[in-house]
Coordinates of C-alpha atoms and ligand atoms in Angstrom, one line a residue:
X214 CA 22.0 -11.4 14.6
X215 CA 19.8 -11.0 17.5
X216 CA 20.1 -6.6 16.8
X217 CA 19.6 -7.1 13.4
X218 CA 17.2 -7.5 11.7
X219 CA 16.1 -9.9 8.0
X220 CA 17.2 -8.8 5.2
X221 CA 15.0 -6.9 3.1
X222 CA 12.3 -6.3 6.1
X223 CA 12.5 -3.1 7.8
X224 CA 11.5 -1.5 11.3
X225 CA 9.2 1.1 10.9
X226 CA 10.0 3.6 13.6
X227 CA 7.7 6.3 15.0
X228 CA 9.3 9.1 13.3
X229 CA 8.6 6.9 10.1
X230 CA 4.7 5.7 11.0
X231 CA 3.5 9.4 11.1
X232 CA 3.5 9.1 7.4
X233 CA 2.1 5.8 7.0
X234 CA -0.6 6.9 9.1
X235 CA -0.8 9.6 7.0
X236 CA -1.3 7.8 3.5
X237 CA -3.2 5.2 5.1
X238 CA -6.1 7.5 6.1
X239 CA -6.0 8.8 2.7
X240 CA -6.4 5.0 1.4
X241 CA -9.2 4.7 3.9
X242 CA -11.2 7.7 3.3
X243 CA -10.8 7.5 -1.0
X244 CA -12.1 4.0 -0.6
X245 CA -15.1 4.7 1.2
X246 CA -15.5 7.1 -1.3
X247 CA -15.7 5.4 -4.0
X248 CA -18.0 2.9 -2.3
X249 CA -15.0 -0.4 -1.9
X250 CA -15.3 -2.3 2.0
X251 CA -12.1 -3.5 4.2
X252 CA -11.4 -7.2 3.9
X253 CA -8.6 -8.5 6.1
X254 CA -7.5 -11.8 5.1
X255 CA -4.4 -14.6 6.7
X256 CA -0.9 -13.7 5.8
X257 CA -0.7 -16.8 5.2
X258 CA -2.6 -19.7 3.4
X259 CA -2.1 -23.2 1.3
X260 CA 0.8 -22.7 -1.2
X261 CA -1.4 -24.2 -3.8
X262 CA -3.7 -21.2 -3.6
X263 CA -0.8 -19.1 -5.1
X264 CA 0.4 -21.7 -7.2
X265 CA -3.0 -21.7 -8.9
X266 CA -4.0 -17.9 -8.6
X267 CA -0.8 -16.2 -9.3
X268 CA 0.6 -18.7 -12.0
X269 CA 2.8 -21.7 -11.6
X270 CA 5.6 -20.1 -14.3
X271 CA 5.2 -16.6 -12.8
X272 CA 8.5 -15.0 -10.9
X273 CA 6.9 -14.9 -7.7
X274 CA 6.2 -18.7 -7.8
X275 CA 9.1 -19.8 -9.1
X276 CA 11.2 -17.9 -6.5
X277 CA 10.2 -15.7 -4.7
X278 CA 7.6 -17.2 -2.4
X279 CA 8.2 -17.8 1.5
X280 CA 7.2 -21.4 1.8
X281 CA 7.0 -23.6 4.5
X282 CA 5.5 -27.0 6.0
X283 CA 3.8 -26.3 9.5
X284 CA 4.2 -29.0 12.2
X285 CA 1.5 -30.7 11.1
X286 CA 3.3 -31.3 7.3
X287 CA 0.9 -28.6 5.6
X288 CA 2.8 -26.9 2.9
X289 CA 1.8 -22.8 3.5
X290 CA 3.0 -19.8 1.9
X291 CA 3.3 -15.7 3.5
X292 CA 1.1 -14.2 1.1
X293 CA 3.2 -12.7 -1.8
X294 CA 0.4 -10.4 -3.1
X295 CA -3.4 -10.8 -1.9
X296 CA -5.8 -10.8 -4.9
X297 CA -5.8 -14.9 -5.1
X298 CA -6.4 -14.1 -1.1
X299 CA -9.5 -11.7 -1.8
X300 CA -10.5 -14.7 -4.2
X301 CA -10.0 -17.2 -2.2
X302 CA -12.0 -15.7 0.6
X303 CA -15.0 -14.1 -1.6
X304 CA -15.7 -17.7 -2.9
X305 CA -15.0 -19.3 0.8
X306 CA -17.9 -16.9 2.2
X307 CA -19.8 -16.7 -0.9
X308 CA -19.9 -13.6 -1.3
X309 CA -21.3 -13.9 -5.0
X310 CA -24.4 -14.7 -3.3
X311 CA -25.5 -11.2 -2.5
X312 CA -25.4 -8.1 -5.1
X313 CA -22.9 -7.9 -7.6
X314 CA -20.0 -6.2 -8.2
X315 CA -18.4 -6.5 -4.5
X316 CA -15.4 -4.3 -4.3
X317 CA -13.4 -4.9 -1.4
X318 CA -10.2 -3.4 -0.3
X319 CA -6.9 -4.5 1.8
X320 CA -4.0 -3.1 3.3
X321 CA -1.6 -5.3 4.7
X322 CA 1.5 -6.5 4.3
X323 CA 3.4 -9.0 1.5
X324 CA 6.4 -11.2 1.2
X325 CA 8.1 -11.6 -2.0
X326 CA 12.1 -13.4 -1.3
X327 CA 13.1 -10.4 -3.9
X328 CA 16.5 -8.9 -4.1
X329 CA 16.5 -6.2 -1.5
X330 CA 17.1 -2.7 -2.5
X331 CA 15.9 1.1 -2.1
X332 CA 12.0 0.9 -2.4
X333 CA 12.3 -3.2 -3.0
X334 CA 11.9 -5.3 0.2
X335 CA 11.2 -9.0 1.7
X336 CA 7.8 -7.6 3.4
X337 CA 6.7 -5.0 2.0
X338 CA 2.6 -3.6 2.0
X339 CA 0.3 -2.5 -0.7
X340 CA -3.3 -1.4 -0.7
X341 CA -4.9 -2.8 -3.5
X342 CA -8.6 -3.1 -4.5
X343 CA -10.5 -6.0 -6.2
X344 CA -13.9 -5.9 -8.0
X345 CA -15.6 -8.6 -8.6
X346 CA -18.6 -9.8 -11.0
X347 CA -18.3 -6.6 -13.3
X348 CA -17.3 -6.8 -16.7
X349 CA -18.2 -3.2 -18.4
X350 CA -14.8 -1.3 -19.4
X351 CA -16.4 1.5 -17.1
X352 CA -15.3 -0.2 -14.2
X353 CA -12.0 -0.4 -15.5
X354 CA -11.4 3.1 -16.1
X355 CA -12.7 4.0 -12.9
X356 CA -10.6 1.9 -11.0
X357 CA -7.5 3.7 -12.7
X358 CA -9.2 7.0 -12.4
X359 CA -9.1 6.1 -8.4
X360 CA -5.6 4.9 -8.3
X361 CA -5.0 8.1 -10.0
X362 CA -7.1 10.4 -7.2
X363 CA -5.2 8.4 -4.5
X364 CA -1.9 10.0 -5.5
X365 CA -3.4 13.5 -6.1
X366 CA -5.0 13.5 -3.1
X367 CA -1.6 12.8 -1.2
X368 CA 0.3 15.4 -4.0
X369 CA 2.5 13.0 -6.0
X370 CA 3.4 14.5 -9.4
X371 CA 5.1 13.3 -12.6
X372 CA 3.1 10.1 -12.8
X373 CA 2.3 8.2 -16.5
X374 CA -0.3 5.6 -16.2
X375 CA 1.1 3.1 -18.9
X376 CA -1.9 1.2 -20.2
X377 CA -2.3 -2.2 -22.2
X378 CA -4.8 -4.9 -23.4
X379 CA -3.6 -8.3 -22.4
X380 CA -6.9 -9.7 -24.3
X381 CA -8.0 -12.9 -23.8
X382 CA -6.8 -16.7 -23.6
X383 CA -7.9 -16.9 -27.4
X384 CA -5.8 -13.4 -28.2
X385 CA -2.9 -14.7 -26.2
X386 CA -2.3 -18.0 -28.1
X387 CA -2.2 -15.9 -31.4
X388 CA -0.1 -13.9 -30.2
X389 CA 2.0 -16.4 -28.4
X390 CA 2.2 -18.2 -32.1
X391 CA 3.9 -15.3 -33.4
X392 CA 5.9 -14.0 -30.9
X393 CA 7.5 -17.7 -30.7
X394 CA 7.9 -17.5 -34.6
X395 CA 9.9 -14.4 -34.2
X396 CA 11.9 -15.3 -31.4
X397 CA 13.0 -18.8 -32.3
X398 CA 15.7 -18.1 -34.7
X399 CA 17.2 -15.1 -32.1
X400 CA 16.4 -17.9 -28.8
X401 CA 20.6 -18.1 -28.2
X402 CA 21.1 -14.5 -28.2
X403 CA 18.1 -13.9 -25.2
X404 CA 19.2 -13.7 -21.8
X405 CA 19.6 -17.2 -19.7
X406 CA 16.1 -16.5 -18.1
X407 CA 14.4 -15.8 -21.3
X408 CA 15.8 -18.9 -22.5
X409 CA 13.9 -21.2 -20.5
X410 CA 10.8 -18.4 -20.6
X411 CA 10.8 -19.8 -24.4
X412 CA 8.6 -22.3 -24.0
X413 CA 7.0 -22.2 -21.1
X414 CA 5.8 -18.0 -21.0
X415 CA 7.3 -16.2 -23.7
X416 CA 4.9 -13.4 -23.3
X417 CA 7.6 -12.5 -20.5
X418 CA 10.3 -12.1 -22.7
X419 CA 8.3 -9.4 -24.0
X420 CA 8.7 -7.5 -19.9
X421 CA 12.6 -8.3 -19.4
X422 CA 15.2 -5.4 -18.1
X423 CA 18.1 -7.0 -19.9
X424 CA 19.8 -5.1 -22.6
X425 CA 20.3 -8.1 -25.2
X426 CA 16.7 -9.1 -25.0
X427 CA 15.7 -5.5 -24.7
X428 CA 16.8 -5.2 -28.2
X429 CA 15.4 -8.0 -29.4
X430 CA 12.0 -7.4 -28.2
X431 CA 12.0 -3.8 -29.9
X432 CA 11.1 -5.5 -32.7
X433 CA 8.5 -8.3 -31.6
X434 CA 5.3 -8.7 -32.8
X435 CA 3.1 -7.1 -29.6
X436 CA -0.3 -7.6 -28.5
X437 CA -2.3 -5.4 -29.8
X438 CA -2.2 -6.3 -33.2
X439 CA -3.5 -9.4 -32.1
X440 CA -6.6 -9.3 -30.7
X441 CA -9.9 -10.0 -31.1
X442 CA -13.3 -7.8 -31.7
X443 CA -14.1 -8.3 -28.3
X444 CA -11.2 -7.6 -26.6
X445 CA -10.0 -4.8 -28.7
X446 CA -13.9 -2.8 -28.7
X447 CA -13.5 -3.2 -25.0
X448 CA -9.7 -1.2 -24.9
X449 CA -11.3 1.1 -27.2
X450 CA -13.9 2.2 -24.4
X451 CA -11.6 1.5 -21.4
X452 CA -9.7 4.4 -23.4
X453 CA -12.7 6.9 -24.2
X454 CA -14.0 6.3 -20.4
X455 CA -10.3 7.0 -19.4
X456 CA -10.4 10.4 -21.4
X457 CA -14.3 11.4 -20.2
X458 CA -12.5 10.5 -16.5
X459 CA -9.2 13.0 -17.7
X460 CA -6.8 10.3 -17.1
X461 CA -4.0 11.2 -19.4
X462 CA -2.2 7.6 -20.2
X463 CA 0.5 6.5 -22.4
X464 CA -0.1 3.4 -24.4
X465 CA 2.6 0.3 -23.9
X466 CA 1.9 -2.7 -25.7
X467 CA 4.6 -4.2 -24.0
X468 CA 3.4 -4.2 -21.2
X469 CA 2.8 -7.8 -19.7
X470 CA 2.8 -7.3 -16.2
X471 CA 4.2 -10.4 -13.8
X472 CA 1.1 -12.0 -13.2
X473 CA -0.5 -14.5 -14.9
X474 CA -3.6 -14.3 -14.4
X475 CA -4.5 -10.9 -16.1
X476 CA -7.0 -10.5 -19.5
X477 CA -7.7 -7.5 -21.1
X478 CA -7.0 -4.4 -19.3
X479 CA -3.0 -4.4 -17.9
X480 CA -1.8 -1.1 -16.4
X481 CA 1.4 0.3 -14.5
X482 CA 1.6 3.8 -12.5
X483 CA 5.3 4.8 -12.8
X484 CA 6.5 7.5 -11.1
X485 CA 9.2 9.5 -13.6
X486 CA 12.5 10.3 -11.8
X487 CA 12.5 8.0 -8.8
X488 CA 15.0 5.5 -9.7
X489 CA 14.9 2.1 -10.9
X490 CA 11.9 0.9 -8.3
X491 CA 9.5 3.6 -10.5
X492 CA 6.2 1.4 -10.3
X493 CA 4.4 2.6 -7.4
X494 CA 1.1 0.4 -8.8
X495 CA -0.4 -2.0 -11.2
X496 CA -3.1 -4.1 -12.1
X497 CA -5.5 -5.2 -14.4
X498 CA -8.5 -7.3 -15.3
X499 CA -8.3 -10.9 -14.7
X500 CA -11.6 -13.0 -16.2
X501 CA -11.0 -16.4 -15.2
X502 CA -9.0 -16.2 -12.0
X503 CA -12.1 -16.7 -9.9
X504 CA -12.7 -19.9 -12.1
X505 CA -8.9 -20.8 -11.6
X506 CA -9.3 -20.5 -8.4
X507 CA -12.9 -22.9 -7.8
X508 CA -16.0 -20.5 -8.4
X509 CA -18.0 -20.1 -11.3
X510 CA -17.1 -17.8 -14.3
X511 CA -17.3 -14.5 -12.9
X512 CA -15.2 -11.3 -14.3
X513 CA -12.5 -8.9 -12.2
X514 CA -10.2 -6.3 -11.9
X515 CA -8.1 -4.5 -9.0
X516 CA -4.8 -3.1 -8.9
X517 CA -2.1 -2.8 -5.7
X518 CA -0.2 -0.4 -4.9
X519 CA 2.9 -0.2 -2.5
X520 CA 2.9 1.6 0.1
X521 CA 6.9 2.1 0.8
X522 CA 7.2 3.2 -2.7
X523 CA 4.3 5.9 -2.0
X524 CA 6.2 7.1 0.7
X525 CA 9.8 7.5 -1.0
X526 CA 8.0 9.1 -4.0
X527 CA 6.2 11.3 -1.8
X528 CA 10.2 12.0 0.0
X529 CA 11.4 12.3 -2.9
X530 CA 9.2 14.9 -4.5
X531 CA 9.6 16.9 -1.3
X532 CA 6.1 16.6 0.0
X533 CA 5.4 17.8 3.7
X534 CA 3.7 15.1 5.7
X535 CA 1.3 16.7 8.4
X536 CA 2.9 16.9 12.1
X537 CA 2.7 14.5 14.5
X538 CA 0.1 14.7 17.2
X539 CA 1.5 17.7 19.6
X540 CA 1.6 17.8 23.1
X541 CA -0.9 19.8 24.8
X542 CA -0.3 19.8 28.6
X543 CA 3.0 18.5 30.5
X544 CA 2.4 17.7 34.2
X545 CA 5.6 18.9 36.2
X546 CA 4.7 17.2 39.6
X547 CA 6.9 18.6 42.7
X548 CA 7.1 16.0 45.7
X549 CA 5.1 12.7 46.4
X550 CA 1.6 14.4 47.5
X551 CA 1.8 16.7 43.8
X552 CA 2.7 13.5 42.0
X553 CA -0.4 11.8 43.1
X554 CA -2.5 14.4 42.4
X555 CA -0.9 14.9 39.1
X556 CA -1.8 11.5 37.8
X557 CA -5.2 12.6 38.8
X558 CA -5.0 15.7 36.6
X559 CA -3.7 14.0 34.0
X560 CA -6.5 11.8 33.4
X561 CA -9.4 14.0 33.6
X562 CA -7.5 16.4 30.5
X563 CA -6.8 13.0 28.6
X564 CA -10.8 12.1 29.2
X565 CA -11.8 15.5 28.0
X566 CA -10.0 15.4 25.0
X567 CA -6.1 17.0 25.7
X568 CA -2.6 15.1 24.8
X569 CA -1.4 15.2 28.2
X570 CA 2.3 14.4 29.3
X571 CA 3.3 13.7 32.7
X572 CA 6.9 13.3 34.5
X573 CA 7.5 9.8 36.0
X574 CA 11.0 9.9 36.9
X575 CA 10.4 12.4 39.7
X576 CA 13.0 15.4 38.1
X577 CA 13.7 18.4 39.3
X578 CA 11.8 21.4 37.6
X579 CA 14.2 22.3 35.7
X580 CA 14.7 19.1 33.8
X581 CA 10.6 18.5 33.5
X582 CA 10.5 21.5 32.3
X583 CA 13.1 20.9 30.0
X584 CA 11.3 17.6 28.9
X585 CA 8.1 19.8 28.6
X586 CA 9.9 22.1 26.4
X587 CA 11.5 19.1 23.8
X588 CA 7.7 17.8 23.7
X589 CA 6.6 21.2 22.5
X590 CA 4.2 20.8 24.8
X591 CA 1.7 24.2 25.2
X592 CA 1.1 24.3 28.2
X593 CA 2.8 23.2 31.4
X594 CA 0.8 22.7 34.8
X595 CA 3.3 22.9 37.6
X596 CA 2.4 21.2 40.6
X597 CA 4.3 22.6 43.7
X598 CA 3.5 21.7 47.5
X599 CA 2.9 25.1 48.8
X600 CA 0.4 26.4 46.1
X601 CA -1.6 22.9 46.4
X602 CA -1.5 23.5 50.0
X603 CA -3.5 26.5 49.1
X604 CA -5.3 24.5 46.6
X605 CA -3.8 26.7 43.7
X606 CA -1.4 25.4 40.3
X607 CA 0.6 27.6 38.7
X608 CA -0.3 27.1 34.7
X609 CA 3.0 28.4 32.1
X610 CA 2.3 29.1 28.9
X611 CA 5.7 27.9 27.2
X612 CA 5.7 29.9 24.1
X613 CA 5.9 33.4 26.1
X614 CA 7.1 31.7 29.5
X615 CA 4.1 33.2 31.0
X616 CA 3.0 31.8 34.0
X617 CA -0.1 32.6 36.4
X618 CA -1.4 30.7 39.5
X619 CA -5.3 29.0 38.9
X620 CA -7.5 27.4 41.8
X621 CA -7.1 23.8 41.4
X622 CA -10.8 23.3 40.8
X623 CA -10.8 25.0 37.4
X624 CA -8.1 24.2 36.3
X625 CA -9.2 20.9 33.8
X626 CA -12.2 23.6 32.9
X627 CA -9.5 26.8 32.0
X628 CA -7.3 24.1 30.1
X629 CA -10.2 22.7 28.0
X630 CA -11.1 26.0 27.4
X631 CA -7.9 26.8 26.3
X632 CA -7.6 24.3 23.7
X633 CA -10.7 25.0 22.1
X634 CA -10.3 28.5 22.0
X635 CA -6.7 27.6 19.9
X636 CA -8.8 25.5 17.4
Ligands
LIG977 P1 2.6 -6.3 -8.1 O1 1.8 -7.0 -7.1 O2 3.9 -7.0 -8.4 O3 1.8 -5.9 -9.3 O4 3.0 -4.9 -7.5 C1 2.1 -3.9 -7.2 C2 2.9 -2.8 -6.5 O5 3.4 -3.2 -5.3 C3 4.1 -2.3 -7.3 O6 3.8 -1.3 -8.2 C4 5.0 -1.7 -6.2 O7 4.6 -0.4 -5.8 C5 4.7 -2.7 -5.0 N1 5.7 -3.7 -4.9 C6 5.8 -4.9 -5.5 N2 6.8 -5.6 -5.1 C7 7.5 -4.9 -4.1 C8 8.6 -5.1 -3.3 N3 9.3 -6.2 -3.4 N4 9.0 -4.1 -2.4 C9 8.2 -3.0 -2.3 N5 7.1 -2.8 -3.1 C10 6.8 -3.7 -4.0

């Protein structure tokens, strides 16, 4: 137990965070480009807030939240996904109250009690975006078309962007009336789950894996012959902004998504040939979640994407992540007087800009140089007692094992040098 870690959470290890850093300063820098700000909200907050925002007969409510009384009998949940979050805080801070749309971003982590498997963990972390108080089916194309960029920026091929119109509360009734007509007489031959989705969210049914209900839904009435002249007109332009944007996308009138708070536009990024885990991202439009949720009527869309997911697909499609930082200088320190000075040394490289190594386990040459060598560091800065008696270092360059003695005073200035000289 105490070496082990939860289920379905997982160390990331240095090795393992040069990626992350990787992708995350792509998320970073795409978002800024496309004009969204950083929002960092609680990992956790009131239960209810989920229980509202995401849906009471949703999957994640049901069970797969992390909930827990605090000491003082409050009933909290870890976030399972952080657009009720965003909400929660845009209305808490009023953020309606300056110019609108706000688009905010966040990167953090989630916690879904999911059954753990390759790319499907406890904690896991998505980047999502929300944008709030804009209702034109521009917005909603552009916030595909950046999902999209995201993955072309960090080279992930074979990706379908599966596209839907959830329409609205009125479209969803109608459709709900029909899709219960069809389903009643075949109710015993649908899965346990879909059993009890019967009543309460058939639209579900529509989005199991099972086989038997699989088959059954093949045939369903779906969505989009349901809905109304405002919610179809606005597909229809979500569609021709997609194709002015060259966003190729497959329609899936299936697709439901496992929220409940979505209307109108519902999409899914699947990655082809990955598995079963294939969506690396989703979202849609959700109209009346910020009125679920306490604030005025006020439209939105976002989407999330995951970033474990990003990184197997990226693995997976055999895409080189850039190096990890390399070492520029290792400080082989000879004796008690070099040692100090060494430190010293060190320092003033770091300040000037230089990934500097140093020894601190007082080896002999050979093994610092060894270490040196395992760093890949550059260059290494020997440190005898007899040349800094005579105020001289002897600098190696590693690649060639060249070595030549410098005066100690221009020695930060040579190395500096150096380094700019290599960029
Ligand atoms: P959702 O919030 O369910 O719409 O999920 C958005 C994205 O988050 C998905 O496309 C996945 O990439 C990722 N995701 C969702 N659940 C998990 C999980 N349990 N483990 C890892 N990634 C997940």
């Amino acid at each position: 137990m105490l070496t082990t870690r939860p289920r379905g959470t997982n160390d990331l290890l240095p090795e393992e965070l040069v990626k992350w850093h990787y992708v995350e300063g792509v998320l970073h820098q795409v978002a800024e480009l496309y004009g969204y700000q950083e929002i960092r909200t609680p990992i956790f907050e009131h239960t209810e807030l989920f229980q509202r925002g995401v849906g009471e007969s949703t999957d994640i409510v049901e069970k797969e939240m992390y909930t827990f009384l605090d000491r003082g009998k409050r009933s909290l949940t870890l976030r399972p996904e952080a657009t009720a979050s965003t909400v929660r805080a845009f209305l808490e801070h009023k953020l309606y109250a300056g110019s609108l749309p706000v688009k905010l971003y966040y990167l953090g982590p989630m916690f879904r009690y999911d059954r753990p498997q390759a790319g499907r963990y406890r904690q896991f972390h998505q980047f999502g975006v929300e944008v709030f108080g804009a209702q034109e089916p521009s917005i909603d194309a552009e916030v595909i078309a950046m999902a999209m960029d995201i993955y072309q920026r960090l080279g992930l091929q074979n990706l379908v962007v599966e596209l839907n119109s959830v329409g609205c509360p009125d479209c969803r009734q109608a459709h709900r009336r029909v899709l219960q007509e069809y389903l009643k007489e075949k109710l015993t031959d649908l899965c346990p789950t879909c059993q009890g989705r019967f009543e309460k969210n058939p639209l579900r049914i529509l989005d199991c894996k099972s086989e038997q209900c699989g088959e059954i839904v093949a045939e369903a009435p779906t969505i989009d012959q349901m809905l109304c002249d405002d919610c179809h007109s606005h597909f229809q332009l979500v569609q021709e902004y997609l194709q002015k944007l060259q966003v190729p996308y497959t329609l899936n009138p299936r697709l439901v998504r496992g929220l409940d708070y979505y209307t109108k536009t519902a999409f899914e990024i699947v990655a082809q040939g990955i598995g079963a885990q294939s969506s690396i991202g989703g979202g849609g439009r959700y109209d009346h979640l910020i009125e679920e949720c306490g604030g005025s009527p006020l439209p939105g869309i976002g989407y999330a994407m995951g970033i474990e997911r990003i990184i197997l697909t990226l693995e997976e499609q055999g895409i080189e992540f850039p190096h990890q930082t390399k070492t520029d200088v290792f400080i082989a320190a000879l004796g008690k007087t070099a040692q100090k000075k060494g430190i010293k040394i060190a320092q003033d490289l770091r300040k000037a800009g230089l990934v500097v190594e140093c020894d601190y386990l007082g080896r002999s040459l050979k093994a610092q140089l060894k270490a040196a060598n395992r760093l890949q560091a550059q260059t290494t800065v020997i440190l005898g007692e007899a040349e800094l008696a005579n105020g001289q270092v002897i600098v190696r360059e590693m690649k060639e094992g060249l070595q030549e003695e410098v005066p100690l005073e221009e020695l930060v200035a040579s190395l500096v040098q150096g380094k700019k000289e290599e960029k």
